[in-house]
């Protein structure tokens, strides 16, 4: 009644009801008598188990697995639906005997699987596992791996039941076979290559292919191993080959083909073409060299002329495999070597066209080209195209062919050869990459940047648009390499390249030209202000710290901007404009950008000429020493000083330029520091000064001391300041007490902390230490007190303002009081007036130098001044 279809109902519980009919005394039916039992829990358990089984089977199917359960005694085995799907059969559970499964196993895998099964049954191994091939419904062999474990044994230890899983590994196995085939093809290509191939590491040969061994007459690879290719070169060519070898060993690079005569092991000579490429392999630099014996070309041409009449079709298109087609370019015959190229059995390719194995777009282009050739029955040579192998790998082929004509001159088809040139194409692409890329950062180099800029200029001409070239120069990069090392500097360059690249659009080009110089081609600028925004973004990005090897480094830059068409209409003109503007930004303190202006270019050219001249100044003897007297005035009761007495001199280096006249130290040293010549000039200054001072042995010259300005930073590493100074003192027989080394107050804190040992070694020579430009820096006095400082030198900028500005006078008084408190002598520089000198006397500063007494003088004039006792200024 509850289950009538016309009424809705629901059941929350399950009951099992049984009963029997009830009869009255007359035997008439009057009802039922029975019992009922609640089976809800049982029913819910059955539903749960059914659902769990369904979910398990679904999971196994989606994972490509199947489960099996074997009754050992009966030999029967149960397999889940995944098994039938694996075999390509309709999904269904299967029950069969084990022997039926064994018959489906590949004959080569059967014995091993049975042995593993028996060992697991006997308990010799904890579980059963085997990789094997099974026959599918389609007649193919499918690789699977099956594993299981005995789950039940009788009291005697005999196995009663074993369960396990089986999973398809066919894709993995096929991939492994394909990889082995690819490696074998690569090895065979190198081995059968007509060109000799050598691998060298640290200049020594460690691999030679068969062609190289035969070419050099070595007899065996062992005869070449451990030898240098240079030693086998002809004497006249050895130097050039050594130079190219050194270039490749210096880092990843490419060396193009060049002729070189080689001596064979039998003392005969051959002429070869040699090319090389160096690259990093597992952390070491490997040089791969290709040798091509061009001596045989003449012999080959002579032999070819003789054989051409008989074999012209094949020889003209010599290659790796031979093919023939009909007039529709369907294969009619193929040599078996095609299998090593495309991976298909050569018989399976018959009747098919080569275009069927090419990418779609390329197949259309090749098809059109072949049809055009066939219409005119023309031969073709080195038709290069891509093909897709059976494993799905794309390769490059070079195919050559000649038409085959019947007796009537009609085209029957083509005959020719084909070769896998994938390795050559990859090598060409690698060479092209190295030729247009900076090896340090991977950015485009000048060649590629110039090409892209000229294309952008042509596009801008057509559309009337603008583009900008931004020259980015890292302001303090040389300090990183000098103080921390080249390795950290290279890492910083790569970090800068990555950071700048992240700011660019797809059409922009960032290149590295040399050193710390980057150039950005920014195409599509609408307004000049747009370029300024880009430049500021670059500066902001570079101002953020870069963390390298635990160090926080910054890379502030100077950016110069050249805009097309106003600042140039060619790449070279735009780059020159950008560099000129960048030079202006650098001169202004850096960390800024500047647009090009004509006057900036003139200044930049003048500065470049000066830098070039300075490189030659030392060799030409254009540097000279001048001496500015340092005098002492004893303060009188009235606050003025007594008669000046020369006690020493500051040694200044000047440049007697051939056209610009005498250039003073204030202009010379900044230029020297920017050109990297400061160390050489400082060493020259110390040596020349010591030589001159040692020559002044008579009074009044013998009693003077001389101040030399040389930074510890400029003379460091193997050419340390204390060594240069000590060697000069010994060489010229000069006592260290006559020298005072002046260290800049602006860098005193850094020099004192970083170069304490060097300055201490200088003091051990008997040389006094003075802090010059004091009052303008931020030197740490605690740090300074750890050094043998004997003098504080007040900066000329403060002396110039002590009369007009009260703050300058306060600083000078403070320096004087500090010197007295520390027990140091106080020296002032740049004194030009009596009023300034009076201020200095009032704070107890007795030693001073400046134009008030004398300009800097050359050695002869300085000596004459001391002998005559007459000052060279209005003071006298």
PDB file of N, CA, C and O in Angstrom, residues 40 145 147 158 175 208-209 268 281 342 356 427 432 563 590 726 810 828:
ATOM      1  N   UNK A  40      17.880  -0.942   9.410  1.00  0.00           N
ATOM      2  CA  UNK A  40      18.373   0.333   8.838  1.00  0.00           C
ATOM      3  C   UNK A  40      19.895   0.385   8.811  1.00  0.00           C
ATOM      4  O   UNK A  40      20.517   0.754   7.804  1.00  0.00           O
ATOM      5  N   UNK A 145      53.366  -1.940 -15.284  1.00  0.00           N
ATOM      6  CA  UNK A 145      54.089  -2.406 -14.111  1.00  0.00           C
ATOM      7  C   UNK A 145      53.043  -2.924 -13.128  1.00  0.00           C
ATOM      8  O   UNK A 145      52.025  -2.282 -12.877  1.00  0.00           O
ATOM      9  N   UNK A 147      52.344  -4.970  -9.331  1.00  0.00           N
ATOM     10  CA  UNK A 147      52.943  -5.303  -8.039  1.00  0.00           C
ATOM     11  C   UNK A 147      51.841  -5.836  -7.130  1.00  0.00           C
ATOM     12  O   UNK A 147      50.657  -5.519  -7.308  1.00  0.00           O
ATOM     13  N   UNK A 158      51.666 -21.705   3.367  1.00  0.00           N
ATOM     14  CA  UNK A 158      51.398 -21.668   1.936  1.00  0.00           C
ATOM     15  C   UNK A 158      50.489 -20.485   1.606  1.00  0.00           C
ATOM     16  O   UNK A 158      49.549 -20.192   2.329  1.00  0.00           O
ATOM     17  N   UNK A 175      59.014   7.141 -24.139  1.00  0.00           N
ATOM     18  CA  UNK A 175      59.858   8.328 -24.007  1.00  0.00           C
ATOM     19  C   UNK A 175      61.306   7.943 -23.749  1.00  0.00           C
ATOM     20  O   UNK A 175      62.235   8.559 -24.291  1.00  0.00           O
ATOM     21  N   UNK A 208      88.076  13.270 -29.658  1.00  0.00           N
ATOM     22  CA  UNK A 208      88.269  13.439 -31.088  1.00  0.00           C
ATOM     23  C   UNK A 208      87.379  12.439 -31.810  1.00  0.00           C
ATOM     24  O   UNK A 208      87.337  11.258 -31.455  1.00  0.00           O
ATOM     25  N   UNK A 209      86.623  12.915 -32.786  1.00  0.00           N
ATOM     26  CA  UNK A 209      85.793  11.976 -33.535  1.00  0.00           C
ATOM     27  C   UNK A 209      86.647  11.262 -34.578  1.00  0.00           C
ATOM     28  O   UNK A 209      87.840  11.542 -34.776  1.00  0.00           O
ATOM     29  N   UNK A 268     103.540  14.650 -42.782  1.00  0.00           N
ATOM     30  CA  UNK A 268     102.984  15.341 -43.926  1.00  0.00           C
ATOM     31  C   UNK A 268     102.122  16.504 -43.457  1.00  0.00           C
ATOM     32  O   UNK A 268     101.782  16.605 -42.286  1.00  0.00           O
ATOM     33  N   UNK A 281      80.214  23.977 -19.655  1.00  0.00           N
ATOM     34  CA  UNK A 281      79.570  22.671 -19.524  1.00  0.00           C
ATOM     35  C   UNK A 281      79.859  22.138 -18.128  1.00  0.00           C
ATOM     36  O   UNK A 281      80.984  21.823 -17.788  1.00  0.00           O
ATOM     37  N   UNK A 342      63.804  10.144 -39.278  1.00  0.00           N
ATOM     38  CA  UNK A 342      62.410  10.427 -38.943  1.00  0.00           C
ATOM     39  C   UNK A 342      61.827   9.474 -37.903  1.00  0.00           C
ATOM     40  O   UNK A 342      60.761   9.748 -37.336  1.00  0.00           O
ATOM     41  N   UNK A 356      54.047  15.776 -45.625  1.00  0.00           N
ATOM     42  CA  UNK A 356      53.166  15.303 -44.563  1.00  0.00           C
ATOM     43  C   UNK A 356      53.855  15.315 -43.198  1.00  0.00           C
ATOM     44  O   UNK A 356      53.186  15.267 -42.166  1.00  0.00           O
ATOM     45  N   UNK A 427      73.990  25.102 -33.963  1.00  0.00           N
ATOM     46  CA  UNK A 427      75.281  25.769 -33.814  1.00  0.00           C
ATOM     47  C   UNK A 427      75.255  27.143 -34.477  1.00  0.00           C
ATOM     48  O   UNK A 427      75.787  28.118 -33.941  1.00  0.00           O
ATOM     49  N   UNK A 432      75.002  32.947 -33.984  1.00  0.00           N
ATOM     50  CA  UNK A 432      74.291  34.197 -34.227  1.00  0.00           C
ATOM     51  C   UNK A 432      73.959  34.893 -32.914  1.00  0.00           C
ATOM     52  O   UNK A 432      74.072  36.120 -32.795  1.00  0.00           O
ATOM     53  N   UNK A 563      67.236  62.526 -28.641  1.00  0.00           N
ATOM     54  CA  UNK A 563      65.891  62.324 -29.184  1.00  0.00           C
ATOM     55  C   UNK A 563      65.917  62.517 -30.702  1.00  0.00           C
ATOM     56  O   UNK A 563      66.460  63.513 -31.199  1.00  0.00           O
ATOM     57  N   UNK A 590      76.008  63.240 -10.869  1.00  0.00           N
ATOM     58  CA  UNK A 590      75.434  61.922 -11.110  1.00  0.00           C
ATOM     59  C   UNK A 590      74.041  61.764 -10.528  1.00  0.00           C
ATOM     60  O   UNK A 590      73.443  62.714  -9.989  1.00  0.00           O
ATOM     61  N   UNK A 726     107.867  53.697   1.275  1.00  0.00           N
ATOM     62  CA  UNK A 726     109.061  53.119   1.889  1.00  0.00           C
ATOM     63  C   UNK A 726     110.154  52.864   0.870  1.00  0.00           C
ATOM     64  O   UNK A 726     111.339  53.135   1.122  1.00  0.00           O
ATOM     65  N   UNK A 810      83.229  80.262  13.491  1.00  0.00           N
ATOM     66  CA  UNK A 810      82.982  79.383  14.637  1.00  0.00           C
ATOM     67  C   UNK A 810      83.603  78.017  14.395  1.00  0.00           C
ATOM     68  O   UNK A 810      84.229  77.422  15.277  1.00  0.00           O
ATOM     69  N   UNK A 828      96.727  75.993   8.365  1.00  0.00           N
ATOM     70  CA  UNK A 828      95.644  76.536   7.541  1.00  0.00           C
ATOM     71  C   UNK A 828      96.120  76.648   6.105  1.00  0.00           C
ATOM     72  O   UNK A 828      97.285  76.966   5.839  1.00  0.00           O
TER      73      UNK A 828
END
